[in-house]
Amino acid sequence: MTRDPGLQPERTRLAWRRTALALTVVAVLALRLALTRGVPGALLGAAVVLLWAGALVALWGRAAGRGPVRAGTRALPSIALSTAGLALLSVPLVLRGVW
Amino acid sequence: MPIAKRIIDAVREVIRRWFDPSEIKSVGSTPDYRFSLANERTFLAWLRTGLALIAGGLAAAQFLPPLPLRHLREVIAVVLLLLGGTVAIRAVDRWARIERAIRLGEELPVSRFPAVLALLVGLGALLLVGAVLVMGFGGR
């Protein structure tokens, strides 16, 4: 394959890294909230850490740029579902401050 | 409850399709890899939009002072969290649809979602501006 002057693989790799960073920031924010919510909060916080770690494992190959360029990978649904999972875990964390 | 079961089956089928690369590869022909990468970056951009909304919700819950309206802070946080989660789920669904359209050489699917999201965010910002003004003048 000739070198792509548009640097598409590099741009895509950087986009994955940015997303991993954003996911990490969200996980840290969720963990901070979890640690102020008692024992149930700490349990949810552990789930947050697991989700974050799982998403990182799923996207690592993409962000590191190893392997051939290919469409259709489990990294995409994995990171999307982890993100939605973080949002859903955060809802009871927010509501626990009310009740 | 047959309806609930049917919905659960449909959701499971959709998620299975997202995770199964061969499903996507079964239609059409493999496009120029640059198109696939562009589609992937669009997915990631949407995902980061969702992450930003979630981060906003988490920040609202932790860093806003208690607002004069009871539980308004929590309502803002939960709305942002749910919106962010929806954006993330829609991002992967949209990615799969676009990949399919590219492989089949069809037109890209159109969607009202960006317009709705923009309106929601704009409306929320306006409401907050109003709230800040009311609090600012009401406080003194």
XYZ file of C-alpha atoms in Angstrom:
239
model
C 0.000 0.000 0.000
C 1.352 3.431 -0.900
C 1.671 5.989 1.828
C -1.538 7.939 2.276
C -0.773 11.675 2.023
C -3.915 12.347 4.051
C -2.392 10.452 6.995
C -5.732 8.791 7.673
C -4.398 5.966 9.871
C -2.471 8.450 12.002
C -5.463 10.759 12.374
C -7.650 7.847 13.331
C -5.118 6.630 15.905
C -4.966 10.099 17.455
C -8.773 10.257 17.515
C -8.783 6.984 19.486
C -6.221 8.427 21.921
C -8.252 11.604 22.412
C -11.302 9.493 23.084
C -9.377 7.348 25.587
C -8.298 10.530 27.392
C -11.856 11.874 27.451
C -13.101 8.538 28.787
C -10.448 8.653 31.517
C -11.502 12.158 32.569
C -15.133 11.013 32.797
C -14.130 7.916 34.785
C -12.136 10.065 37.240
C -15.090 12.454 37.667
C -17.460 9.523 38.243
C -15.027 7.944 40.724
C -14.707 11.230 42.607
C -18.500 11.380 42.923
C -18.666 7.697 43.922
C -16.179 8.152 46.772
C -18.469 10.725 48.432
C -21.477 8.374 48.465
C -20.730 5.825 51.166
C -20.416 2.074 50.738
C -22.917 1.678 47.838
C -21.099 4.534 46.127
C -17.770 2.764 46.550
C -19.246 -0.380 44.948
C -20.487 1.677 41.993
C -17.053 3.281 41.887
C -15.464 -0.152 41.534
C -17.834 -0.845 38.626
C -16.765 2.477 37.061
C -13.097 1.471 37.277
C -13.865 -1.943 35.743
C -15.783 -0.347 32.851
C -12.958 2.120 32.237
C -10.312 -0.608 32.287
C -12.386 -2.848 29.999
C -12.870 -0.041 27.478
C -9.137 0.727 27.547
C -8.272 -2.917 26.869
C -10.778 -2.970 23.983
C -9.416 0.181 22.342
C -5.728 -0.381 23.086
C -4.953 -2.021 19.751
C -6.582 0.844 17.895
C -4.920 3.601 19.899
C -1.507 1.942 19.715
C -1.824 1.552 15.950
C -0.826 -2.091 15.861
C -2.303 -4.466 13.358
C -3.679 -3.793 9.913
C -6.258 -1.145 9.183
C -9.629 -2.835 9.135
C -13.269 -2.017 9.463
C -15.644 -3.749 11.804
C -14.077 -4.252 15.159
C -15.324 -4.973 18.639
C -13.503 -1.893 19.922
C -16.274 0.390 18.625
C -19.320 -1.156 20.320
C -17.205 -1.876 23.420
C -16.223 1.725 24.009
C -19.730 2.977 23.145
C -21.378 0.584 25.586
C -18.778 1.413 28.268
C -19.572 5.091 27.809
C -23.313 4.462 28.114
C -22.580 2.228 31.119
C -20.615 5.022 32.814
C -23.584 7.359 32.274
C -26.043 4.816 33.689
C -23.834 4.071 36.730
C -23.566 7.797 37.412
C -27.344 8.283 37.598
C -27.775 6.417 40.930
C -24.610 8.157 42.183
C -26.232 11.544 41.539
C -29.594 10.463 42.944
C -28.043 9.026 46.111
C -27.213 12.580 47.113
C -30.951 13.344 47.094
C -32.290 10.375 49.058
C -45.256 -10.567 28.574
C -44.677 -11.217 24.865
C -44.112 -7.537 24.028
C -41.356 -7.118 26.614
C -39.743 -10.342 25.407
C -39.863 -9.185 21.808
C -38.220 -5.867 22.724
C -35.482 -7.651 24.695
C -34.875 -10.019 21.769
C -34.677 -7.105 19.337
C -32.184 -5.242 21.565
C -30.071 -8.376 21.945
C -30.095 -8.875 18.174
C -28.963 -5.270 17.562
C -26.132 -5.547 20.096
C -25.046 -8.885 18.631
C -24.903 -7.268 15.192
C -22.748 -4.400 16.506
C -20.238 -6.852 17.938
C -20.117 -9.165 14.917
C -17.749 -7.753 12.249
C -18.674 -10.485 9.754
C -22.244 -9.219 9.750
C -21.083 -5.858 8.397
C -18.684 -7.466 5.946
C -21.423 -9.711 4.538
C -22.990 -6.935 2.434
C -21.581 -5.022 -0.528
C -17.891 -4.686 -1.279
C -14.960 -3.514 0.836
C -14.613 0.262 0.320
C -11.452 2.354 0.156
C -10.043 2.014 3.686
C -9.949 5.796 4.022
C -13.754 5.890 3.966
C -13.920 3.348 6.770
C -11.393 5.317 8.801
C -13.315 8.556 8.240
C -16.467 6.799 9.421
C -14.593 5.553 12.477
C -13.373 9.054 13.321
C -16.916 10.384 12.979
C -18.016 7.706 15.436
C -15.247 8.757 17.824
C -16.209 12.425 17.510
C -19.801 11.562 18.435
C -18.563 9.444 21.296
C -16.513 12.339 22.640
C -19.625 14.537 22.333
C -21.427 12.006 24.510
C -18.496 11.902 26.934
C -18.519 15.720 27.152
C -22.243 15.671 28.026
C -21.609 12.994 30.673
C -18.691 14.986 32.078
C -20.981 18.034 32.221
C -23.545 16.032 34.168
C -20.935 14.721 36.600
C -19.494 18.231 37.041
C -22.967 19.708 37.649
C -23.636 17.130 40.367
C -20.326 17.775 42.117
C -19.386 21.390 41.570
C -22.665 23.363 41.365
C -23.828 24.910 44.632
C -27.346 23.867 45.723
C -29.764 25.801 43.504
C -32.795 27.725 44.807
C -35.134 25.306 43.026
C -35.160 21.995 44.922
C -33.180 19.225 43.203
C -32.662 21.343 40.074
C -28.952 20.490 40.243
C -29.690 16.769 40.263
C -32.227 17.123 37.444
C -29.641 18.939 35.281
C -27.051 16.255 36.062
C -29.335 13.293 35.272
C -30.628 14.875 32.048
C -27.047 15.459 30.855
C -26.015 11.911 31.830
C -28.932 10.310 29.976
C -28.379 12.555 26.952
C -24.694 11.563 26.879
C -25.506 7.869 27.119
C -28.017 8.201 24.277
C -25.429 9.959 22.105
C -22.928 7.144 22.731
C -25.407 4.386 21.825
C -26.581 6.273 18.776
C -22.961 6.800 17.688
C -22.308 3.079 17.271
C -25.670 2.489 15.570
C -24.979 5.342 13.191
C -21.476 4.006 12.498
C -22.911 0.611 11.542
C -25.546 2.180 9.267
C -22.983 4.384 7.511
C -20.552 1.486 7.068
C -23.357 -0.519 5.489
C -24.333 2.349 3.177
C -20.702 2.852 2.090
C -20.295 -0.860 1.350
C -23.499 -0.916 -0.701
C -22.704 2.364 -2.472
C -25.932 3.855 -1.176
C -26.582 7.378 -0.005
C -25.684 8.019 3.604
C -28.660 7.808 5.953
C -30.013 11.191 7.031
C -30.969 11.926 10.588
C -32.770 14.555 12.637
C -30.744 13.678 15.700
C -28.016 16.365 15.325
C -30.677 19.075 14.949
C -32.613 17.791 17.981
C -29.434 17.587 20.074
C -28.388 21.102 19.036
C -31.828 22.461 19.946
C -31.774 20.698 23.319
C -28.303 21.995 24.174
C -29.189 25.519 22.997
C -32.441 25.496 24.970
C -30.652 24.220 28.068
C -28.041 26.963 27.774
C -30.769 29.624 27.434
C -32.594 28.284 30.492
C -29.355 28.388 32.479
C -28.662 31.963 31.373
C -32.150 32.844 32.610
C -31.562 31.034 35.893
C -28.230 32.789 36.434
C -29.823 36.195 35.778
C -32.758 35.479 38.116
C -30.377 34.278 40.838
C -28.069 37.254 40.328
C -30.821 39.858 40.626
C -32.916 37.954 43.152
C -29.976 37.486 45.495
C -29.470 41.147 46.314
